JSON list of C-alpha atoms in Angstrom, two decimals:
[
{"chain": "A", "resi": 1, "resn": "MET", "atom": "CA", "xyz": [43.25, 79.87, 85.46]},
{"chain": "A", "resi": 2, "resn": "ALA", "atom": "CA", "xyz": [43.65, 81.27, 89.00]},
{"chain": "A", "resi": 3, "resn": "THR", "atom": "CA", "xyz": [45.67, 78.20, 89.97]},
{"chain": "A", "resi": 4, "resn": "LEU", "atom": "CA", "xyz": [47.94, 78.71, 86.96]},
{"chain": "A", "resi": 5, "resn": "GLN", "atom": "CA", "xyz": [48.54, 82.38, 87.86]},
{"chain": "A", "resi": 6, "resn": "ILE", "atom": "CA", "xyz": [49.44, 81.48, 91.45]},
{"chain": "A", "resi": 7, "resn": "SER", "atom": "CA", "xyz": [51.85, 78.76, 90.27]},
{"chain": "A", "resi": 8, "resn": "SER", "atom": "CA", "xyz": [53.49, 81.20, 87.85]},
{"chain": "A", "resi": 9, "resn": "SER", "atom": "CA", "xyz": [53.92, 83.76, 90.61]},
{"chain": "A", "resi": 10, "resn": "LEU", "atom": "CA", "xyz": [55.44, 81.18, 92.95]},
{"chain": "A", "resi": 11, "resn": "PHE", "atom": "CA", "xyz": [57.81, 80.04, 90.21]},
{"chain": "A", "resi": 12, "resn": "ARG", "atom": "CA", "xyz": [59.03, 83.60, 89.58]},
{"chain": "A", "resi": 13, "resn": "SER", "atom": "CA", "xyz": [59.61, 84.15, 93.30]},
{"chain": "A", "resi": 14, "resn": "PHE", "atom": "CA", "xyz": [61.50, 80.86, 93.56]},
{"chain": "A", "resi": 15, "resn": "PHE", "atom": "CA", "xyz": [63.62, 81.70, 90.50]},
{"chain": "A", "resi": 16, "resn": "LEU", "atom": "CA", "xyz": [64.55, 85.17, 91.79]},
{"chain": "A", "resi": 17, "resn": "THR", "atom": "CA", "xyz": [65.46, 83.76, 95.21]},
{"chain": "A", "resi": 18, "resn": "LEU", "atom": "CA", "xyz": [67.61, 81.10, 93.58]},
{"chain": "A", "resi": 19, "resn": "CYS", "atom": "CA", "xyz": [69.46, 83.79, 91.58]},
{"chain": "A", "resi": 20, "resn": "LEU", "atom": "CA", "xyz": [70.30, 85.68, 94.75]},
{"chain": "A", "resi": 21, "resn": "PHE", "atom": "CA", "xyz": [72.12, 82.60, 96.07]},
{"chain": "A", "resi": 22, "resn": "VAL", "atom": "CA", "xyz": [73.74, 81.48, 92.83]},
{"chain": "A", "resi": 23, "resn": "ILE", "atom": "CA", "xyz": [75.09, 84.76, 91.44]},
{"chain": "A", "resi": 24, "resn": "PRO", "atom": "CA", "xyz": [77.37, 85.64, 94.42]},
{"chain": "A", "resi": 25, "resn": "SER", "atom": "CA", "xyz": [78.94, 82.18, 94.28]},
{"chain": "A", "resi": 26, "resn": "LEU", "atom": "CA", "xyz": [80.08, 82.90, 90.72]},
{"chain": "A", "resi": 27, "resn": "SER", "atom": "CA", "xyz": [81.94, 86.04, 91.82]},
{"chain": "A", "resi": 28, "resn": "SER", "atom": "CA", "xyz": [84.59, 84.25, 93.91]},
{"chain": "A", "resi": 29, "resn": "ASP", "atom": "CA", "xyz": [88.08, 83.44, 92.64]},
{"chain": "A", "resi": 30, "resn": "SER", "atom": "CA", "xyz": [88.34, 80.44, 90.37]},
{"chain": "A", "resi": 31, "resn": "ASP", "atom": "CA", "xyz": [90.06, 77.32, 91.62]},
{"chain": "A", "resi": 32, "resn": "PRO", "atom": "CA", "xyz": [93.68, 77.13, 90.39]},
{"chain": "A", "resi": 33, "resn": "LEU", "atom": "CA", "xyz": [94.13, 75.01, 87.29]},
{"chain": "A", "resi": 34, "resn": "GLN", "atom": "CA", "xyz": [97.89, 74.49, 87.77]},
{"chain": "A", "resi": 35, "resn": "ASP", "atom": "CA", "xyz": [100.40, 73.85, 90.53]},
{"chain": "A", "resi": 36, "resn": "PHE", "atom": "CA", "xyz": [102.41, 77.00, 89.85]},
{"chain": "A", "resi": 37, "resn": "CYS", "atom": "CA", "xyz": [103.08, 79.72, 87.29]},
{"chain": "A", "resi": 38, "resn": "ILE", "atom": "CA", "xyz": [106.65, 81.00, 87.35]},
{"chain": "A", "resi": 39, "resn": "GLY", "atom": "CA", "xyz": [106.43, 84.56, 86.08]},
{"chain": "A", "resi": 40, "resn": "ASP", "atom": "CA", "xyz": [107.97, 85.48, 82.75]},
{"chain": "A", "resi": 41, "resn": "LEU", "atom": "CA", "xyz": [109.25, 88.96, 83.64]},
{"chain": "A", "resi": 42, "resn": "LYS", "atom": "CA", "xyz": [110.16, 89.64, 80.00]},
{"chain": "A", "resi": 43, "resn": "ALA", "atom": "CA", "xyz": [106.47, 89.62, 79.11]},
{"chain": "A", "resi": 44, "resn": "SER", "atom": "CA", "xyz": [103.91, 92.30, 79.94]},
{"chain": "A", "resi": 45, "resn": "PRO", "atom": "CA", "xyz": [101.98, 91.67, 83.17]},
{"chain": "A", "resi": 46, "resn": "SER", "atom": "CA", "xyz": [98.26, 90.96, 83.06]},
{"chain": "A", "resi": 47, "resn": "ILE", "atom": "CA", "xyz": [95.65, 91.69, 85.70]},
{"chain": "A", "resi": 48, "resn": "ASN", "atom": "CA", "xyz": [96.53, 88.62, 87.75]},
{"chain": "A", "resi": 49, "resn": "GLY", "atom": "CA", "xyz": [100.30, 88.61, 87.27]},
{"chain": "A", "resi": 50, "resn": "PHE", "atom": "CA", "xyz": [102.82, 87.71, 84.62]},
{"chain": "A", "resi": 51, "resn": "PRO", "atom": "CA", "xyz": [102.38, 84.98, 81.99]},
{"chain": "A", "resi": 52, "resn": "CYS", "atom": "CA", "xyz": [103.91, 81.63, 82.91]},
{"chain": "A", "resi": 53, "resn": "LYS", "atom": "CA", "xyz": [107.34, 80.92, 81.51]},
{"chain": "A", "resi": 54, "resn": "SER", "atom": "CA", "xyz": [107.71, 77.62, 79.71]},
{"chain": "A", "resi": 55, "resn": "ALA", "atom": "CA", "xyz": [111.06, 76.32, 81.02]},
{"chain": "A", "resi": 56, "resn": "VAL", "atom": "CA", "xyz": [111.00, 75.78, 84.80]},
{"chain": "A", "resi": 57, "resn": "SER", "atom": "CA", "xyz": [113.80, 74.57, 87.08]},
{"chain": "A", "resi": 58, "resn": "ALA", "atom": "CA", "xyz": [114.25, 73.95, 90.81]},
{"chain": "A", "resi": 59, "resn": "SER", "atom": "CA", "xyz": [115.97, 77.33, 91.22]},
{"chain": "A", "resi": 60, "resn": "ASP", "atom": "CA", "xyz": [112.68, 79.07, 90.37]},
{"chain": "A", "resi": 61, "resn": "PHE", "atom": "CA", "xyz": [111.30, 78.04, 93.75]},
{"chain": "A", "resi": 62, "resn": "PHE", "atom": "CA", "xyz": [114.17, 79.36, 95.90]},
{"chain": "A", "resi": 63, "resn": "TYR", "atom": "CA", "xyz": [115.43, 82.87, 96.62]},
{"chain": "A", "resi": 64, "resn": "SER", "atom": "CA", "xyz": [118.43, 84.17, 98.58]},
{"chain": "A", "resi": 65, "resn": "GLY", "atom": "CA", "xyz": [117.83, 87.92, 98.36]},
{"chain": "A", "resi": 66, "resn": "LEU", "atom": "CA", "xyz": [116.61, 88.47, 101.92]},
{"chain": "A", "resi": 67, "resn": "GLY", "atom": "CA", "xyz": [120.02, 88.06, 103.50]},
{"chain": "A", "resi": 68, "resn": "GLY", "atom": "CA", "xyz": [121.99, 90.85, 105.11]},
{"chain": "A", "resi": 69, "resn": "PRO", "atom": "CA", "xyz": [123.47, 92.92, 106.49]},
{"chain": "A", "resi": 70, "resn": "LEU", "atom": "CA", "xyz": [122.02, 95.76, 104.40]},
{"chain": "A", "resi": 71, "resn": "ASP", "atom": "CA", "xyz": [123.54, 99.20, 103.91]},
{"chain": "A", "resi": 72, "resn": "THR", "atom": "CA", "xyz": [121.44, 101.67, 105.91]},
{"chain": "A", "resi": 73, "resn": "SER", "atom": "CA", "xyz": [123.64, 104.73, 105.29]},
{"chain": "A", "resi": 74, "resn": "ASN", "atom": "CA", "xyz": [120.90, 106.85, 103.69]},
{"chain": "A", "resi": 75, "resn": "PRO", "atom": "CA", "xyz": [118.88, 109.85, 104.93]},
{"chain": "A", "resi": 76, "resn": "ASN", "atom": "CA", "xyz": [116.15, 107.67, 106.50]},
{"chain": "A", "resi": 77, "resn": "GLY", "atom": "CA", "xyz": [118.52, 105.06, 107.89]},
{"chain": "A", "resi": 78, "resn": "VAL", "atom": "CA", "xyz": [116.44, 102.19, 106.47]},
{"chain": "A", "resi": 79, "resn": "THR", "atom": "CA", "xyz": [116.88, 99.69, 103.66]},
{"chain": "A", "resi": 80, "resn": "VAL", "atom": "CA", "xyz": [114.34, 97.19, 102.36]},
{"chain": "A", "resi": 81, "resn": "ALA", "atom": "CA", "xyz": [115.25, 94.00, 100.49]},
{"chain": "A", "resi": 82, "resn": "PRO", "atom": "CA", "xyz": [112.06, 92.73, 98.81]},
{"chain": "A", "resi": 83, "resn": "ALA", "atom": "CA", "xyz": [111.04, 89.23, 97.78]},
{"chain": "A", "resi": 84, "resn": "ASN", "atom": "CA", "xyz": [108.10, 89.99, 95.51]},
{"chain": "A", "resi": 85, "resn": "VAL", "atom": "CA", "xyz": [107.16, 88.82, 92.03]},
{"chain": "A", "resi": 86, "resn": "LEU", "atom": "CA", "xyz": [109.64, 91.27, 90.46]},
{"chain": "A", "resi": 87, "resn": "THR", "atom": "CA", "xyz": [112.61, 89.82, 92.36]},
{"chain": "A", "resi": 88, "resn": "PHE", "atom": "CA", "xyz": [111.31, 86.27, 92.94]},
{"chain": "A", "resi": 89, "resn": "PRO", "atom": "CA", "xyz": [109.16, 85.24, 89.93]},
{"chain": "A", "resi": 90, "resn": "GLY", "atom": "CA", "xyz": [108.21, 81.99, 91.67]},
{"chain": "A", "resi": 91, "resn": "LEU", "atom": "CA", "xyz": [105.68, 84.03, 93.68]},
{"chain": "A", "resi": 92, "resn": "ASN", "atom": "CA", "xyz": [103.70, 84.81, 90.54]},
{"chain": "A", "resi": 93, "resn": "THR", "atom": "CA", "xyz": [99.91, 84.29, 91.08]},
{"chain": "A", "resi": 94, "resn": "LEU", "atom": "CA", "xyz": [100.45, 82.99, 94.64]},
{"chain": "A", "resi": 95, "resn": "GLY", "atom": "CA", "xyz": [99.38, 86.16, 96.47]},
{"chain": "A", "resi": 96, "resn": "ILE", "atom": "CA", "xyz": [102.32, 86.36, 98.90]},
{"chain": "A", "resi": 97, "resn": "SER", "atom": "CA", "xyz": [105.59, 88.28, 99.28]},
{"chain": "A", "resi": 98, "resn": "MET", "atom": "CA", "xyz": [108.12, 89.24, 101.96]},
{"chain": "A", "resi": 99, "resn": "ASN", "atom": "CA", "xyz": [110.62, 91.98, 102.86]},
{"chain": "A", "resi": 100, "resn": "ASN", "atom": "CA", "xyz": [113.78, 92.08, 104.92]},
{"chain": "A", "resi": 101, "resn": "VAL", "atom": "CA", "xyz": [113.84, 95.52, 106.58]},
{"chain": "A", "resi": 102, "resn": "GLU", "atom": "CA", "xyz": [116.89, 96.87, 108.42]},
{"chain": "A", "resi": 103, "resn": "LEU", "atom": "CA", "xyz": [117.02, 100.15, 110.33]},
{"chain": "A", "resi": 104, "resn": "ALA", "atom": "CA", "xyz": [120.10, 101.94, 111.66]},
{"chain": "A", "resi": 105, "resn": "PRO", "atom": "CA", "xyz": [119.88, 103.28, 115.23]},
{"chain": "A", "resi": 106, "resn": "GLY", "atom": "CA", "xyz": [117.35, 106.10, 115.02]},
{"chain": "A", "resi": 107, "resn": "GLY", "atom": "CA", "xyz": [116.41, 105.05, 111.49]},
{"chain": "A", "resi": 108, "resn": "VAL", "atom": "CA", "xyz": [112.83, 105.54, 110.30]},
{"chain": "A", "resi": 109, "resn": "ASN", "atom": "CA", "xyz": [110.80, 103.68, 107.71]},
{"chain": "A", "resi": 110, "resn": "PRO", "atom": "CA", "xyz": [108.76, 106.79, 106.84]},
{"chain": "A", "resi": 111, "resn": "PRO", "atom": "CA", "xyz": [104.96, 106.93, 106.81]},
{"chain": "A", "resi": 112, "resn": "HIS", "atom": "CA", "xyz": [103.73, 104.84, 103.89]},
{"chain": "A", "resi": 113, "resn": "LEU", "atom": "CA", "xyz": [100.96, 102.49, 102.88]},
{"chain": "A", "resi": 114, "resn": "HIS", "atom": "CA", "xyz": [100.52, 99.32, 100.84]},
{"chain": "A", "resi": 115, "resn": "PRO", "atom": "CA", "xyz": [97.46, 99.67, 98.58]},
{"chain": "A", "resi": 116, "resn": "ARG", "atom": "CA", "xyz": [97.18, 95.98, 97.73]},
{"chain": "A", "resi": 117, "resn": "ALA", "atom": "CA", "xyz": [98.05, 94.09, 100.91]},
{"chain": "A", "resi": 118, "resn": "THR", "atom": "CA", "xyz": [97.81, 93.61, 104.65]},
{"chain": "A", "resi": 119, "resn": "GLU", "atom": "CA", "xyz": [101.24, 93.42, 106.29]},
{"chain": "A", "resi": 120, "resn": "VAL", "atom": "CA", "xyz": [102.42, 91.23, 109.15]},
{"chain": "A", "resi": 121, "resn": "GLY", "atom": "CA", "xyz": [105.92, 91.59, 110.55]},
{"chain": "A", "resi": 122, "resn": "THR", "atom": "CA", "xyz": [108.25, 89.94, 113.05]},
{"chain": "A", "resi": 123, "resn": "ILE", "atom": "CA", "xyz": [111.04, 91.78, 114.84]},
{"chain": "A", "resi": 124, "resn": "ILE", "atom": "CA", "xyz": [114.23, 89.72, 114.45]},
{"chain": "A", "resi": 125, "resn": "GLU", "atom": "CA", "xyz": [116.71, 92.04, 116.16]},
{"chain": "A", "resi": 126, "resn": "GLY", "atom": "CA", "xyz": [116.51, 95.27, 118.13]},
{"chain": "A", "resi": 127, "resn": "SER", "atom": "CA", "xyz": [113.66, 97.43, 119.38]},
{"chain": "A", "resi": 128, "resn": "VAL", "atom": "CA", "xyz": [111.24, 99.00, 116.91]},
{"chain": "A", "resi": 129, "resn": "PHE", "atom": "CA", "xyz": [108.46, 101.51, 117.52]},
{"chain": "A", "resi": 130, "resn": "VAL", "atom": "CA", "xyz": [105.65, 100.45, 115.15]},
{"chain": "A", "resi": 131, "resn": "GLY", "atom": "CA", "xyz": [102.56, 102.52, 114.51]},
{"chain": "A", "resi": 132, "resn": "PHE", "atom": "CA", "xyz": [99.65, 102.82, 112.11]},
{"chain": "A", "resi": 133, "resn": "LEU", "atom": "CA", "xyz": [96.82, 105.31, 111.62]},
{"chain": "A", "resi": 134, "resn": "THR", "atom": "CA", "xyz": [93.17, 104.50, 111.06]},
{"chain": "A", "resi": 135, "resn": "THR", "atom": "CA", "xyz": [90.91, 106.40, 108.67]},
{"chain": "A", "resi": 136, "resn": "ASN", "atom": "CA", "xyz": [89.64, 108.50, 111.61]},
{"chain": "A", "resi": 137, "resn": "ASN", "atom": "CA", "xyz": [93.23, 109.51, 112.52]},
{"chain": "A", "resi": 138, "resn": "THR", "atom": "CA", "xyz": [93.62, 107.25, 115.55]},
{"chain": "A", "resi": 139, "resn": "LEU", "atom": "CA", "xyz": [97.19, 106.10, 116.14]},
{"chain": "A", "resi": 140, "resn": "PHE", "atom": "CA", "xyz": [97.87, 102.56, 117.35]},
{"chain": "A", "resi": 141, "resn": "SER", "atom": "CA", "xyz": [101.51, 102.05, 118.32]},
{"chain": "A", "resi": 142, "resn": "LYS", "atom": "CA", "xyz": [103.87, 100.01, 120.46]},
{"chain": "A", "resi": 143, "resn": "VAL", "atom": "CA", "xyz": [107.58, 99.35, 120.96]},
{"chain": "A", "resi": 144, "resn": "LEU", "atom": "CA", "xyz": [108.31, 95.76, 119.89]},
{"chain": "A", "resi": 145, "resn": "ASN", "atom": "CA", "xyz": [111.35, 93.62, 120.60]},
{"chain": "A", "resi": 146, "resn": "ALA", "atom": "CA", "xyz": [112.82, 90.50, 119.03]},
{"chain": "A", "resi": 147, "resn": "GLY", "atom": "CA", "xyz": [110.25, 87.75, 118.61]},
{"chain": "A", "resi": 148, "resn": "GLU", "atom": "CA", "xyz": [107.21, 90.06, 118.73]},
{"chain": "A", "resi": 149, "resn": "VAL", "atom": "CA", "xyz": [104.78, 90.44, 115.83]},
{"chain": "A", "resi": 150, "resn": "PHE", "atom": "CA", "xyz": [102.67, 93.27, 114.40]},
{"chain": "A", "resi": 151, "resn": "VAL", "atom": "CA", "xyz": [99.94, 93.55, 111.76]},
{"chain": "A", "resi": 152, "resn": "ILE", "atom": "CA", "xyz": [99.06, 96.53, 109.57]},
{"chain": "A", "resi": 153, "resn": "PRO", "atom": "CA", "xyz": [95.60, 96.45, 107.93]},
{"chain": "A", "resi": 154, "resn": "ARG", "atom": "CA", "xyz": [95.57, 96.91, 104.17]},
{"chain": "A", "resi": 155, "resn": "GLY", "atom": "CA", "xyz": [95.87, 100.46, 102.89]},
{"chain": "A", "resi": 156, "resn": "LEU", "atom": "CA", "xyz": [96.50, 102.17, 106.26]},
{"chain": "A", "resi": 157, "resn": "VAL", "atom": "CA", "xyz": [99.38, 104.60, 106.78]},
{"chain": "A", "resi": 158, "resn": "HIS", "atom": "CA", "xyz": [102.10, 103.18, 109.03]},
{"chain": "A", "resi": 159, "resn": "PHE", "atom": "CA", "xyz": [105.76, 103.57, 109.99]},
{"chain": "A", "resi": 160, "resn": "GLN", "atom": "CA", "xyz": [108.60, 101.92, 111.91]},
{"chain": "A", "resi": 161, "resn": "TRP", "atom": "CA", "xyz": [111.28, 103.64, 114.01]},
{"chain": "A", "resi": 162, "resn": "ASN", "atom": "CA", "xyz": [114.37, 102.03, 115.51]},
{"chain": "A", "resi": 163, "resn": "VAL", "atom": "CA", "xyz": [114.37, 103.26, 119.12]},
{"chain": "A", "resi": 164, "resn": "GLY", "atom": "CA", "xyz": [117.28, 101.05, 120.18]},
{"chain": "A", "resi": 165, "resn": "GLN", "atom": "CA", "xyz": [121.03, 101.63, 120.26]},
{"chain": "A", "resi": 166, "resn": "VAL", "atom": "CA", "xyz": [121.88, 98.99, 117.65]},
{"chain": "A", "resi": 167, "resn": "LYS", "atom": "CA", "xyz": [120.66, 98.10, 114.17]},
{"chain": "A", "resi": 168, "resn": "ALA", "atom": "CA", "xyz": [117.14, 96.63, 114.09]},
{"chain": "A", "resi": 169, "resn": "ARG", "atom": "CA", "xyz": [115.90, 94.00, 111.66]},
{"chain": "A", "resi": 170, "resn": "MET", "atom": "CA", "xyz": [112.43, 92.69, 110.85]},
{"chain": "A", "resi": 171, "resn": "ILE", "atom": "CA", "xyz": [110.85, 90.36, 108.33]},
{"chain": "A", "resi": 172, "resn": "THR", "atom": "CA", "xyz": [107.52, 91.48, 106.89]},
{"chain": "A", "resi": 173, "resn": "ALA", "atom": "CA", "xyz": [105.05, 89.45, 104.82]},
{"chain": "A", "resi": 174, "resn": "PHE", "atom": "CA", "xyz": [102.15, 90.47, 102.59]},
{"chain": "A", "resi": 175, "resn": "ASN", "atom": "CA", "xyz": [99.09, 88.79, 101.09]},
{"chain": "A", "resi": 176, "resn": "SER", "atom": "CA", "xyz": [100.00, 90.10, 97.64]},
{"chain": "A", "resi": 177, "resn": "GLN", "atom": "CA", "xyz": [102.72, 89.13, 95.19]},
{"chain": "A", "resi": 178, "resn": "LEU", "atom": "CA", "xyz": [103.32, 92.88, 94.65]},
{"chain": "A", "resi": 179, "resn": "PRO", "atom": "CA", "xyz": [101.84, 94.93, 97.52]},
{"chain": "A", "resi": 180, "resn": "GLY", "atom": "CA", "xyz": [103.08, 98.29, 96.29]},
{"chain": "A", "resi": 181, "resn": "ALA", "atom": "CA", "xyz": [104.26, 101.12, 98.54]},
{"chain": "A", "resi": 182, "resn": "VAL", "atom": "CA", "xyz": [103.13, 104.75, 98.58]},
{"chain": "A", "resi": 183, "resn": "VAL", "atom": "CA", "xyz": [105.78, 106.57, 100.65]},
{"chain": "A", "resi": 184, "resn": "LEU", "atom": "CA", "xyz": [104.06, 109.79, 101.66]},
{"chain": "A", "resi": 185, "resn": "PRO", "atom": "CA", "xyz": [107.00, 112.24, 101.91]},
{"chain": "A", "resi": 186, "resn": "SER", "atom": "CA", "xyz": [108.55, 111.32, 98.56]},
{"chain": "A", "resi": 187, "resn": "THR", "atom": "CA", "xyz": [105.15, 110.90, 96.90]},
{"chain": "A", "resi": 188, "resn": "LEU", "atom": "CA", "xyz": [103.92, 114.33, 97.97]},
{"chain": "A", "resi": 189, "resn": "PHE", "atom": "CA", "xyz": [107.14, 116.30, 97.55]},
{"chain": "A", "resi": 190, "resn": "GLY", "atom": "CA", "xyz": [109.00, 114.29, 94.91]},
{"chain": "A", "resi": 191, "resn": "SER", "atom": "CA", "xyz": [106.32, 113.49, 92.35]},
{"chain": "A", "resi": 192, "resn": "ASN", "atom": "CA", "xyz": [106.92, 113.94, 88.62]},
{"chain": "A", "resi": 193, "resn": "PRO", "atom": "CA", "xyz": [105.25, 116.13, 87.44]},
{"chain": "A", "resi": 194, "resn": "GLU", "atom": "CA", "xyz": [105.23, 118.07, 90.70]},
{"chain": "A", "resi": 195, "resn": "ILE", "atom": "CA", "xyz": [102.12, 118.72, 92.73]},
{"chain": "A", "resi": 196, "resn": "PRO", "atom": "CA", "xyz": [101.43, 122.48, 92.42]},
{"chain": "A", "resi": 197, "resn": "ASN", "atom": "CA", "xyz": [102.82, 124.54, 95.29]},
{"chain": "A", "resi": 198, "resn": "ALA", "atom": "CA", "xyz": [99.39, 126.10, 95.84]},
{"chain": "A", "resi": 199, "resn": "VAL", "atom": "CA", "xyz": [97.93, 122.69, 96.63]},
{"chain": "A", "resi": 200, "resn": "LEU", "atom": "CA", "xyz": [100.66, 121.76, 99.11]},
{"chain": "A", "resi": 201, "resn": "THR", "atom": "CA", "xyz": [100.79, 125.14, 100.85]},
{"chain": "A", "resi": 202, "resn": "ARG", "atom": "CA", "xyz": [97.04, 125.01, 101.40]},
{"chain": "A", "resi": 203, "resn": "ALA", "atom": "CA", "xyz": [97.02, 121.36, 102.45]},
{"chain": "A", "resi": 204, "resn": "PHE", "atom": "CA", "xyz": [99.89, 121.72, 104.94]},
{"chain": "A", "resi": 205, "resn": "ARG", "atom": "CA", "xyz": [98.98, 125.28, 106.03]},
{"chain": "A", "resi": 206, "resn": "THR", "atom": "CA", "xyz": [102.46, 126.54, 105.24]},
{"chain": "A", "resi": 207, "resn": "ASP", "atom": "CA", "xyz": [104.23, 128.84, 102.76]},
{"chain": "A", "resi": 208, "resn": "VAL", "atom": "CA", "xyz": [105.75, 128.41, 99.32]},
{"chain": "A", "resi": 209, "resn": "THR", "atom": "CA", "xyz": [109.34, 128.67, 100.62]},
{"chain": "A", "resi": 210, "resn": "THR", "atom": "CA", "xyz": [108.81, 125.72, 102.96]},
{"chain": "A", "resi": 211, "resn": "VAL", "atom": "CA", "xyz": [107.19, 123.64, 100.23]},
{"chain": "A", "resi": 212, "resn": "GLN", "atom": "CA", "xyz": [109.97, 124.38, 97.74]},
{"chain": "A", "resi": 213, "resn": "ASN", "atom": "CA", "xyz": [112.59, 123.52, 100.36]},
{"chain": "A", "resi": 214, "resn": "LEU", "atom": "CA", "xyz": [110.91, 120.16, 100.95]},
{"chain": "A", "resi": 215, "resn": "LYS", "atom": "CA", "xyz": [110.64, 119.50, 97.23]},
{"chain": "A", "resi": 216, "resn": "SER", "atom": "CA", "xyz": [114.37, 120.14, 96.84]},
{"chain": "A", "resi": 217, "resn": "LYS", "atom": "CA", "xyz": [115.10, 117.37, 99.35]},
{"chain": "A", "resi": 218, "resn": "PHE", "atom": "CA", "xyz": [113.07, 114.81, 97.41]},
{"chain": "A", "resi": 219, "resn": "ALA", "atom": "CA", "xyz": [113.87, 115.93, 93.86]},
{"chain": "A", "resi": 220, "resn": "GLY", "atom": "CA", "xyz": [115.18, 113.24, 91.53]}
]
């Protein structure tokens, strides 16, 4: 009987140990079951992207929307041409996307973050001051020139500023088909419904007049 109890105890220990190794392996992404899944943008998206459209052609795998020049005559002096699943459905379920970003002299891509992706970028033309902030408010920044590359960790606030005398251009890439962008100025002061003035005056240690003035610049 004692031998049987010991064997049972050893079996339970072995089984529990085996579960610790097996269960995590089941939590990884499944292997793809198809070569591609061109997104059907007329359908509602699911958790992992859009449903696959049935009729596929060669044009689904090519995209020409990253060309320029772009019109940067706006208050920030920056324009972004995206190649994500919404503009290039061939990226559906592939976990990648790109942007063409152009900045006028002095133009700023304002502080923003991408909640679903890490960003890597290459300066194509001009000189760009690139910076990002860590969660303990440390700023990492550098002026980059054509041919140099930067990386922004996922979810961290960052910005780009054209410090040159001519238009700057960069190509950025993301490990998400739709990385999303939370642009802090317009998010905080242009939300709909509005964030209460009391919250913003307390958060920014300012007065209601200043907050309302800022909201007027981002309204609509």
